[in-house]
Amino acid sequence: MSGLSRPRPAARRRAAALLTLAVLLAGGTAAGCGGRPTTHHKPGTTHHQASGSTGTLLEAKDAAGHRYREVPAAGAPEVTLTVRPDSEDGWNLELAVRNFRFTPGSTGGAALPGAGHAHLELDGRKLARLYGPWYHLPAAQVPHGAARTLTVRLYADDHTAWAVAGKPVQATAQLTPGAPSGHTHGHGQDPGPGRSTAPAPAGGTADADADRTVTIAVRDGKVSPPPGRTELKRGERVALRVTSDRTDTLHVHGYDKELPLPPGQEVTLLLTADRTGLFEVETHESGLVLTQLLVR
């Protein structure tokens, strides 16, 4: 052994540090966050918060499959819903919350106490996700006929529904279609960026207010004429006249505008193209692309 030189102290320390690091990494892989990687943490969220340990997850779910997250009644989120007719079109909805704050910047993260967003439903059908206390509901999104029920429900950032005593934290309000109307748009008033009008017959007010009219029919799962592109200049208004042979929903991506499609009835959505880009128009339930709006 006399011919072999001993490792220097610095080299021995580096080797020991590397060995310790390897052991720690191996242990983290084996145990970690219950055997799962911890890359699901959002910035500013601790390991404990990201584990989703707030409240108790129940087996009960909402209609879309989101599980309920039950918390004690003391200090639990609360919500009330007030509906007021809008002087121009539809209704203005106000959500008054307690022990709750809207956190749009952390949607998809961990379930933190008293934080999240809301869902708006009409007769059990989801209309929108809400990130604040106010929402304008156009009359065109509410089918005519009997009274309708609006429901707002509070959700955590991880999309579980806040619940107390096995029931979701929500509020309801009755809506009578036909009282507020969007007919004032037909008197030269600008409905505003991206706002849709009530359904109008061919050649009606919506068409008269539009710079372009696109007529589309959906039958037996096929779109006629075949989907193409509708080119618009920014600020132009387009009337989308759509007829479907089945119950569906007309949806304009990027503008988040929807309109119910009753079977066999033509409806018209009037849209102001105030954003540039390429936006798909589709049927929400059947997922058919009807056209693309190219706004320059």
PDB file of N, CA and C in Angstrom, residues 191-239:
ATOM      1  N   PRO A 191     -74.726  47.158 -29.147  1.00  0.00           N
ATOM      2  CA  PRO A 191     -74.799  46.177 -28.082  1.00  0.00           C
ATOM      3  C   PRO A 191     -73.485  45.963 -27.372  1.00  0.00           C
ATOM      4  N   GLY A 192     -72.377  46.583 -27.852  1.00  0.00           N
ATOM      5  CA  GLY A 192     -71.106  46.450 -27.138  1.00  0.00           C
ATOM      6  C   GLY A 192     -70.285  45.308 -27.678  1.00  0.00           C
ATOM      7  N   PRO A 193     -68.982  45.291 -27.344  1.00  0.00           N
ATOM      8  CA  PRO A 193     -68.072  44.271 -27.879  1.00  0.00           C
ATOM      9  C   PRO A 193     -68.500  42.874 -27.497  1.00  0.00           C
ATOM     10  N   GLY A 194     -68.671  42.030 -28.523  1.00  0.00           N
ATOM     11  CA  GLY A 194     -68.878  40.617 -28.274  1.00  0.00           C
ATOM     12  C   GLY A 194     -70.221  40.251 -27.714  1.00  0.00           C
ATOM     13  N   ARG A 195     -71.184  41.168 -27.591  1.00  0.00           N
ATOM     14  CA  ARG A 195     -72.465  40.812 -26.989  1.00  0.00           C
ATOM     15  C   ARG A 195     -73.376  40.243 -28.051  1.00  0.00           C
ATOM     16  N   SER A 196     -74.147  39.224 -27.706  1.00  0.00           N
ATOM     17  CA  SER A 196     -75.054  38.601 -28.658  1.00  0.00           C
ATOM     18  C   SER A 196     -76.459  39.143 -28.459  1.00  0.00           C
ATOM     19  N   THR A 197     -77.257  39.108 -29.504  1.00  0.00           N
ATOM     20  CA  THR A 197     -78.644  39.526 -29.404  1.00  0.00           C
ATOM     21  C   THR A 197     -79.525  38.323 -29.185  1.00  0.00           C
ATOM     22  N   ALA A 198     -80.788  38.569 -28.954  1.00  0.00           N
ATOM     23  CA  ALA A 198     -81.757  37.482 -28.871  1.00  0.00           C
ATOM     24  C   ALA A 198     -81.914  36.856 -30.246  1.00  0.00           C
ATOM     25  N   PRO A 199     -82.391  35.589 -30.331  1.00  0.00           N
ATOM     26  CA  PRO A 199     -82.582  34.966 -31.631  1.00  0.00           C
ATOM     27  C   PRO A 199     -83.489  35.819 -32.510  1.00  0.00           C
ATOM     28  N   ALA A 200     -83.127  35.947 -33.769  1.00  0.00           N
ATOM     29  CA  ALA A 200     -83.919  36.753 -34.695  1.00  0.00           C
ATOM     30  C   ALA A 200     -84.182  35.949 -35.952  1.00  0.00           C
ATOM     31  N   PRO A 201     -85.330  36.126 -36.584  1.00  0.00           N
ATOM     32  CA  PRO A 201     -85.611  35.410 -37.824  1.00  0.00           C
ATOM     33  C   PRO A 201     -84.759  35.948 -38.959  1.00  0.00           C
ATOM     34  N   ALA A 202     -84.697  35.185 -40.057  1.00  0.00           N
ATOM     35  CA  ALA A 202     -83.913  35.617 -41.208  1.00  0.00           C
ATOM     36  C   ALA A 202     -84.409  36.968 -41.683  1.00  0.00           C
ATOM     37  N   GLY A 203     -83.452  37.891 -41.943  1.00  0.00           N
ATOM     38  CA  GLY A 203     -83.819  39.211 -42.407  1.00  0.00           C
ATOM     39  C   GLY A 203     -84.281  40.130 -41.309  1.00  0.00           C
ATOM     40  N   GLY A 204     -84.188  39.705 -40.059  1.00  0.00           N
ATOM     41  CA  GLY A 204     -84.667  40.498 -38.942  1.00  0.00           C
ATOM     42  C   GLY A 204     -83.647  41.521 -38.503  1.00  0.00           C
ATOM     43  N   THR A 205     -83.856  42.018 -37.277  1.00  0.00           N
ATOM     44  CA  THR A 205     -83.035  43.101 -36.754  1.00  0.00           C
ATOM     45  C   THR A 205     -81.556  42.739 -36.709  1.00  0.00           C
ATOM     46  N   ALA A 206     -81.243  41.511 -36.278  1.00  0.00           N
ATOM     47  CA  ALA A 206     -79.839  41.127 -36.145  1.00  0.00           C
ATOM     48  C   ALA A 206     -79.116  41.221 -37.474  1.00  0.00           C
ATOM     49  N   ASP A 207     -79.774  40.759 -38.555  1.00  0.00           N
ATOM     50  CA  ASP A 207     -79.145  40.835 -39.871  1.00  0.00           C
ATOM     51  C   ASP A 207     -78.942  42.276 -40.300  1.00  0.00           C
ATOM     52  N   ALA A 208     -79.898  43.135 -39.997  1.00  0.00           N
ATOM     53  CA  ALA A 208     -79.806  44.531 -40.411  1.00  0.00           C
ATOM     54  C   ALA A 208     -78.655  45.238 -39.724  1.00  0.00           C
ATOM     55  N   ASP A 209     -78.318  44.818 -38.504  1.00  0.00           N
ATOM     56  CA  ASP A 209     -77.246  45.451 -37.753  1.00  0.00           C
ATOM     57  C   ASP A 209     -75.872  44.900 -38.125  1.00  0.00           C
ATOM     58  N   ALA A 210     -75.801  43.837 -38.924  1.00  0.00           N
ATOM     59  CA  ALA A 210     -74.539  43.148 -39.176  1.00  0.00           C
ATOM     60  C   ALA A 210     -73.866  43.646 -40.453  1.00  0.00           C
ATOM     61  N   ASP A 211     -72.526  43.603 -40.460  1.00  0.00           N
ATOM     62  CA  ASP A 211     -71.757  43.867 -41.675  1.00  0.00           C
ATOM     63  C   ASP A 211     -71.674  42.621 -42.543  1.00  0.00           C
ATOM     64  N   ARG A 212     -71.675  41.456 -41.911  1.00  0.00           N
ATOM     65  CA  ARG A 212     -71.618  40.176 -42.622  1.00  0.00           C
ATOM     66  C   ARG A 212     -72.631  39.226 -42.013  1.00  0.00           C
ATOM     67  N   THR A 213     -73.220  38.368 -42.826  1.00  0.00           N
ATOM     68  CA  THR A 213     -74.142  37.340 -42.340  1.00  0.00           C
ATOM     69  C   THR A 213     -73.656  35.985 -42.825  1.00  0.00           C
ATOM     70  N   VAL A 214     -73.552  35.034 -41.894  1.00  0.00           N
ATOM     71  CA  VAL A 214     -73.128  33.669 -42.219  1.00  0.00           C
ATOM     72  C   VAL A 214     -74.273  32.733 -41.848  1.00  0.00           C
ATOM     73  N   THR A 215     -74.763  31.978 -42.830  1.00  0.00           N
ATOM     74  CA  THR A 215     -75.880  31.058 -42.618  1.00  0.00           C
ATOM     75  C   THR A 215     -75.371  29.630 -42.665  1.00  0.00           C
ATOM     76  N   ILE A 216     -75.671  28.863 -41.619  1.00  0.00           N
ATOM     77  CA  ILE A 216     -75.140  27.501 -41.487  1.00  0.00           C
ATOM     78  C   ILE A 216     -76.268  26.574 -41.032  1.00  0.00           C
ATOM     79  N   ALA A 217     -76.287  25.373 -41.580  1.00  0.00           N
ATOM     80  CA  ALA A 217     -77.255  24.356 -41.171  1.00  0.00           C
ATOM     81  C   ALA A 217     -76.521  23.099 -40.731  1.00  0.00           C
ATOM     82  N   VAL A 218     -77.022  22.471 -39.671  1.00  0.00           N
ATOM     83  CA  VAL A 218     -76.464  21.206 -39.175  1.00  0.00           C
ATOM     84  C   VAL A 218     -77.563  20.148 -39.256  1.00  0.00           C
ATOM     85  N   ARG A 219     -77.269  19.066 -39.994  1.00  0.00           N
ATOM     86  CA  ARG A 219     -78.245  17.988 -40.147  1.00  0.00           C
ATOM     87  C   ARG A 219     -77.517  16.655 -40.209  1.00  0.00           C
ATOM     88  N   ASP A 220     -77.983  15.710 -39.416  1.00  0.00           N
ATOM     89  CA  ASP A 220     -77.406  14.361 -39.376  1.00  0.00           C
ATOM     90  C   ASP A 220     -75.901  14.395 -39.128  1.00  0.00           C
ATOM     91  N   GLY A 221     -75.454  15.309 -38.280  1.00  0.00           N
ATOM     92  CA  GLY A 221     -74.040  15.380 -37.917  1.00  0.00           C
ATOM     93  C   GLY A 221     -73.159  16.004 -38.978  1.00  0.00           C
ATOM     94  N   LYS A 222     -73.745  16.614 -40.001  1.00  0.00           N
ATOM     95  CA  LYS A 222     -72.971  17.249 -41.072  1.00  0.00           C
ATOM     96  C   LYS A 222     -73.282  18.736 -41.126  1.00  0.00           C
ATOM     97  N   VAL A 223     -72.261  19.518 -41.506  1.00  0.00           N
ATOM     98  CA  VAL A 223     -72.374  20.972 -41.551  1.00  0.00           C
ATOM     99  C   VAL A 223     -72.489  21.421 -43.007  1.00  0.00           C
ATOM    100  N   SER A 224     -73.468  22.278 -43.287  1.00  0.00           N
ATOM    101  CA  SER A 224     -73.679  22.795 -44.638  1.00  0.00           C
ATOM    102  C   SER A 224     -73.842  24.326 -44.584  1.00  0.00           C
ATOM    103  N   PRO A 225     -73.021  25.038 -45.379  1.00  0.00           N
ATOM    104  CA  PRO A 225     -71.938  24.552 -46.240  1.00  0.00           C
ATOM    105  C   PRO A 225     -70.772  24.031 -45.402  1.00  0.00           C
ATOM    106  N   PRO A 226     -69.854  23.283 -46.027  1.00  0.00           N
ATOM    107  CA  PRO A 226     -68.708  22.745 -45.271  1.00  0.00           C
ATOM    108  C   PRO A 226     -67.944  23.857 -44.573  1.00  0.00           C
ATOM    109  N   PRO A 227     -67.403  23.576 -43.404  1.00  0.00           N
ATOM    110  CA  PRO A 227     -66.707  24.614 -42.611  1.00  0.00           C
ATOM    111  C   PRO A 227     -65.592  25.288 -43.402  1.00  0.00           C
ATOM    112  N   GLY A 228     -65.560  26.611 -43.340  1.00  0.00           N
ATOM    113  CA  GLY A 228     -64.513  27.390 -43.975  1.00  0.00           C
ATOM    114  C   GLY A 228     -64.113  28.541 -43.063  1.00  0.00           C
ATOM    115  N   ARG A 229     -63.602  29.610 -43.650  1.00  0.00           N
ATOM    116  CA  ARG A 229     -63.204  30.778 -42.877  1.00  0.00           C
ATOM    117  C   ARG A 229     -64.007  31.995 -43.305  1.00  0.00           C
ATOM    118  N   THR A 230     -64.413  32.764 -42.322  1.00  0.00           N
ATOM    119  CA  THR A 230     -65.096  34.026 -42.552  1.00  0.00           C
ATOM    120  C   THR A 230     -64.145  35.140 -42.139  1.00  0.00           C
ATOM    121  N   GLU A 231     -63.679  35.921 -43.117  1.00  0.00           N
ATOM    122  CA  GLU A 231     -62.711  36.973 -42.824  1.00  0.00           C
ATOM    123  C   GLU A 231     -63.425  38.274 -42.467  1.00  0.00           C
ATOM    124  N   LEU A 232     -62.965  38.899 -41.378  1.00  0.00           N
ATOM    125  CA  LEU A 232     -63.569  40.129 -40.879  1.00  0.00           C
ATOM    126  C   LEU A 232     -62.484  41.133 -40.541  1.00  0.00           C
ATOM    127  N   LYS A 233     -62.843  42.399 -40.634  1.00  0.00           N
ATOM    128  CA  LYS A 233     -61.981  43.455 -40.123  1.00  0.00           C
ATOM    129  C   LYS A 233     -62.359  43.728 -38.677  1.00  0.00           C
ATOM    130  N   ARG A 234     -61.365  44.074 -37.889  1.00  0.00           N
ATOM    131  CA  ARG A 234     -61.638  44.358 -36.484  1.00  0.00           C
ATOM    132  C   ARG A 234     -62.684  45.477 -36.372  1.00  0.00           C
ATOM    133  N   GLY A 235     -63.692  45.225 -35.538  1.00  0.00           N
ATOM    134  CA  GLY A 235     -64.775  46.186 -35.358  1.00  0.00           C
ATOM    135  C   GLY A 235     -66.014  45.861 -36.160  1.00  0.00           C
ATOM    136  N   GLU A 236     -65.891  44.991 -37.181  1.00  0.00           N
ATOM    137  CA  GLU A 236     -67.067  44.601 -37.955  1.00  0.00           C
ATOM    138  C   GLU A 236     -67.967  43.692 -37.124  1.00  0.00           C
ATOM    139  N   ARG A 237     -69.238  43.654 -37.518  1.00  0.00           N
ATOM    140  CA  ARG A 237     -70.207  42.831 -36.804  1.00  0.00           C
ATOM    141  C   ARG A 237     -70.716  41.736 -37.733  1.00  0.00           C
ATOM    142  N   VAL A 238     -70.752  40.539 -37.214  1.00  0.00           N
ATOM    143  CA  VAL A 238     -71.168  39.390 -38.010  1.00  0.00           C
ATOM    144  C   VAL A 238     -72.393  38.752 -37.362  1.00  0.00           C
ATOM    145  N   ALA A 239     -73.360  38.392 -38.198  1.00  0.00           N
ATOM    146  CA  ALA A 239     -74.545  37.673 -37.738  1.00  0.00           C
ATOM    147  C   ALA A 239     -74.381  36.203 -38.103  1.00  0.00           C
TER     148      ALA A 239
END
